[in-house]
Amino acid sequence: MSTSTQSAASIQRLQHKRQTLDDAYSPPANFLEIDVCNPETHGVNKDRYTDYEVRMRTNLPVFRLKESSVRRRYSEFEWLRGELERDSKIVVPKLPGKALRLQLPFRGGGDGRFDDEFIEERRRGLEDFINKVTGHPLAQNEKCLHMFLQEQTVDRGYVPGKVRTT
Amino acid sequence: SFFGLVSQGAEIDIVLDGQESRKTAELKLEDGRKERLPLYYDGETVSGKVNILVKKSGTKLEHQGIKIEFVGQIDLYFDRGNRHEFVSMVRELARPGILTQGVCYGFEFVNVEKPYESYSGANVRLRYYLRVTVVKRLSDLVKEQDICVHTLAQYPDLNSSIKMEVGIEDCLHIEFEYNKSKYHLKDVIVGKIFFLLVRIKIRHMEVQIIRRELAGSGPAALNESETLAKFEIMDGAPVRGESIPIRLFLSGYDLTPSMRDVNKKFSVKYYLNLVLVDEEERRYFKQQEITLFRRAEKRRRPIANSYIEQAIFHHRTAQFGQQQQPTTRAQQQQSQATPPLTTPEDAAAAAISPGRHGDANNSAADSPELESGSTHVSPALPAARSAPGIKDVLGEDDDDNY
């Protein structure tokens, strides 16, 4: 009941093409790094808001710029999520919480949504979100995502669509 | 399964001829337990003896006849009462009369046909059994004895390899190859995966064996998938030009031959599922059907079981020294596939979304597959180009869990 009757030839590895040294040692074709960092709070008192630097480095051909750095705030992440939910076929991951409770005046203690701890937690959540989304093959070519990552400002009046690989 | 044997004063026992020397096979019962049954093949005579013992000596057992039947039937579990007998033979053992003491009848079903293999599955069962009935006025005494049947197939003349290029446009292109399309149950699957384009961050790759059972027909048909094996073949991120070998020994797994539309009641199909997992736990896969068959074993010296033969056997080994193990078997045991690694799909899927848990029952319906670019060689399966394409490819969160 063993494979002793099989010849060695029949279970030999299949022949394969040798990998060229070029392929073996060149940088991988899947390089993609996005950091959400340097939170800064702008404005005073009631009209304050925090934004974050979204820095991207990649060698994926679908992206026009191989390096980009823009500043984005939470509401723009929300906008992006909405666009992706509508246009792409993926199940879009969740954003970190909206912190509505923290915006009430008498929550007591700390700076509410300008609290360092809160900002750090939010930064981490935004970083996870943008990495998950940008790495997804079915969301990678959405115009809204490209605009979000590589244009200085987000134009909410843009024409939705897909980006073709350059 | 047997029922009602000890009631009402008589004990029925079915003894098959040659049971000591006959091979046995394990079969799962309806309740999940495994049972060892004598093994028969198509065309083999099923013969033996029926012993009927009257419980309390002196009592009389009046009956309207004693008969024995050989039955082959298909049970569809979800449709109680849906039992289809495809083989049914009967022998009369005794005319109406009175039993006062133990009695023994011989029976013989000569060269009885057993066209299908015994199968015990999730929603359907195919079994062969002998049934002795002592007909009485109020209620019959019945005893059943199951047997196991295997069907053997010849090594196919045409057994082309399976080679296909699949992927997602601009993101991932791979070419997979399996050395055959038809494998016997103790065979080895030899294959390779060649990476043509890798623009995603792959973390690991595995091969799975999936059994899909289709029971019944029409709208009431039930589809049940079970992942029988998971075997990791690559750990880490590949780049273009890399080839990953596959060697999967089938004898380590609980497999049956592929069954196609048995008696128009059910089918059992096997699939190789190639799964790639990326850094964000997204899963990309390609299922490919393979055919499994049971090959006739090569003739071997029968193991001696009578005392005299054993004595001679010992004498012989003493004369020729240590018994030699076939070397290839030892080698095979060393390189035997390691127990399937469980991947943390459940944890991962829970992290990504409140996804579905449970078995791959719905996999056919909404699991995404890699698109086929081109097909080589094998006419086994055409390259399925799903029209919606992108839509049902790569649903990260819709992924079922194996």
mmCIF file of C-alpha atoms in Angstrom, chain A residues 1-6 10-19 23-24 28-33 60-61 89-91 131-132 135-138 140 165, chain B residues 170-171 177 179 184 186-188 190-192 198-201 239-243 245 247 280 282 284 295 297-298 328-329 332 390-391 393-394 396-397:
data_model
loop_
_atom_site.group_PDB
_atom_site.id
_atom_site.type_symbol
_atom_site.label_atom_id
_atom_site.label_comp_id
_atom_site.label_asym_id
_atom_site.label_seq_id
_atom_site.Cartn_x
_atom_site.Cartn_y
_atom_site.Cartn_z
ATOM 1 C CA MET A 1 0.000 0.000 0.000
ATOM 2 C CA SER A 2 2.960 2.331 -0.508
ATOM 3 C CA THR A 3 4.194 4.198 -3.498
ATOM 4 C CA SER A 4 7.107 1.815 -3.712
ATOM 5 C CA THR A 5 5.865 0.828 -7.126
ATOM 6 C CA GLN A 6 6.323 4.382 -8.427
ATOM 7 C CA SER A 10 7.407 9.999 -11.584
ATOM 8 C CA ILE A 11 7.773 11.961 -8.377
ATOM 9 C CA GLN A 12 10.660 14.145 -9.459
ATOM 10 C CA ARG A 13 10.176 17.875 -9.276
ATOM 11 C CA LEU A 14 8.814 19.425 -12.415
ATOM 12 C CA GLN A 15 11.257 21.237 -14.613
ATOM 13 C CA HIS A 16 11.278 24.955 -14.079
ATOM 14 C CA LYS A 17 12.848 27.983 -15.636
ATOM 15 C CA ARG A 18 15.811 29.307 -13.757
ATOM 16 C CA GLN A 19 15.271 32.710 -12.271
ATOM 17 C CA ASP A 23 14.803 39.104 -11.179
ATOM 18 C CA ALA A 24 16.339 37.630 -8.073
ATOM 19 C CA PRO A 28 10.543 43.747 -5.497
ATOM 20 C CA ALA A 29 7.700 44.981 -7.667
ATOM 21 C CA ASN A 30 5.372 45.298 -4.682
ATOM 22 C CA PHE A 31 7.063 48.162 -2.840
ATOM 23 C CA LEU A 32 4.432 50.304 -1.119
ATOM 24 C CA GLU A 33 4.829 52.231 2.114
ATOM 25 C CA LEU A 60 3.797 50.349 -8.310
ATOM 26 C CA PRO A 61 3.252 51.506 -11.876
ATOM 27 C CA LYS A 89 -16.144 46.434 -5.185
ATOM 28 C CA ILE A 90 -14.300 45.885 -1.960
ATOM 29 C CA VAL A 91 -15.573 45.850 1.582
ATOM 30 C CA ASN A 131 -2.432 50.911 4.012
ATOM 31 C CA LYS A 132 -5.155 48.303 3.814
ATOM 32 C CA GLY A 135 -2.684 47.658 -1.020
ATOM 33 C CA HIS A 136 -5.954 46.202 -2.219
ATOM 34 C CA PRO A 137 -5.715 45.246 -5.909
ATOM 35 C CA LEU A 138 -9.351 46.164 -6.486
ATOM 36 C CA GLN A 140 -5.721 50.580 -6.088
ATOM 37 C CA THR A 165 -1.817 51.825 -15.249
ATOM 38 C CA ASP B 170 -1.543 44.122 -13.274
ATOM 39 C CA CYS B 171 -1.257 42.765 -9.723
ATOM 40 C CA GLU B 177 1.042 23.103 -13.009
ATOM 41 C CA ASN B 179 1.691 16.669 -13.137
ATOM 42 C CA HIS B 184 -4.943 7.218 -7.469
ATOM 43 C CA LYS B 186 -1.923 6.588 -2.784
ATOM 44 C CA ASP B 187 -0.479 8.827 -5.418
ATOM 45 C CA VAL B 188 1.697 11.905 -5.156
ATOM 46 C CA VAL B 190 3.778 16.825 -8.070
ATOM 47 C CA GLY B 191 3.485 20.364 -9.269
ATOM 48 C CA LYS B 192 4.906 23.817 -9.318
ATOM 49 C CA VAL B 198 4.038 39.966 -8.097
ATOM 50 C CA ARG B 199 2.809 43.436 -7.195
ATOM 51 C CA ILE B 200 1.194 42.425 -3.936
ATOM 52 C CA LYS B 201 2.875 41.489 -0.681
ATOM 53 C CA VAL B 239 9.320 37.697 -6.616
ATOM 54 C CA ARG B 240 9.080 37.313 -10.359
ATOM 55 C CA GLY B 241 10.771 34.279 -11.798
ATOM 56 C CA GLU B 242 10.557 32.125 -8.689
ATOM 57 C CA SER B 243 9.299 28.562 -8.867
ATOM 58 C CA PRO B 245 7.562 23.061 -5.975
ATOM 59 C CA ARG B 247 4.751 17.490 -3.539
ATOM 60 C CA GLU B 280 -3.373 42.115 5.015
ATOM 61 C CA ARG B 282 -6.463 38.910 1.863
ATOM 62 C CA TYR B 284 -6.403 34.800 -3.504
ATOM 63 C CA ARG B 295 -6.094 1.415 -8.155
ATOM 64 C CA GLU B 297 -3.068 -3.238 -5.527
ATOM 65 C CA LYS B 298 -0.162 -5.220 -6.853
ATOM 66 C CA THR B 328 10.984 3.549 -0.825
ATOM 67 C CA ARG B 329 8.380 3.153 1.842
ATOM 68 C CA GLN B 332 8.209 8.056 1.846
ATOM 69 C CA ILE B 390 -13.132 42.049 -10.977
ATOM 70 C CA LYS B 391 -16.317 41.902 -8.971
ATOM 71 C CA VAL B 393 -12.275 38.306 -7.592
ATOM 72 C CA LEU B 394 -10.587 38.931 -4.328
ATOM 73 C CA GLU B 396 -11.267 40.001 1.063
ATOM 74 C CA ASP B 397 -14.044 40.126 3.574
#
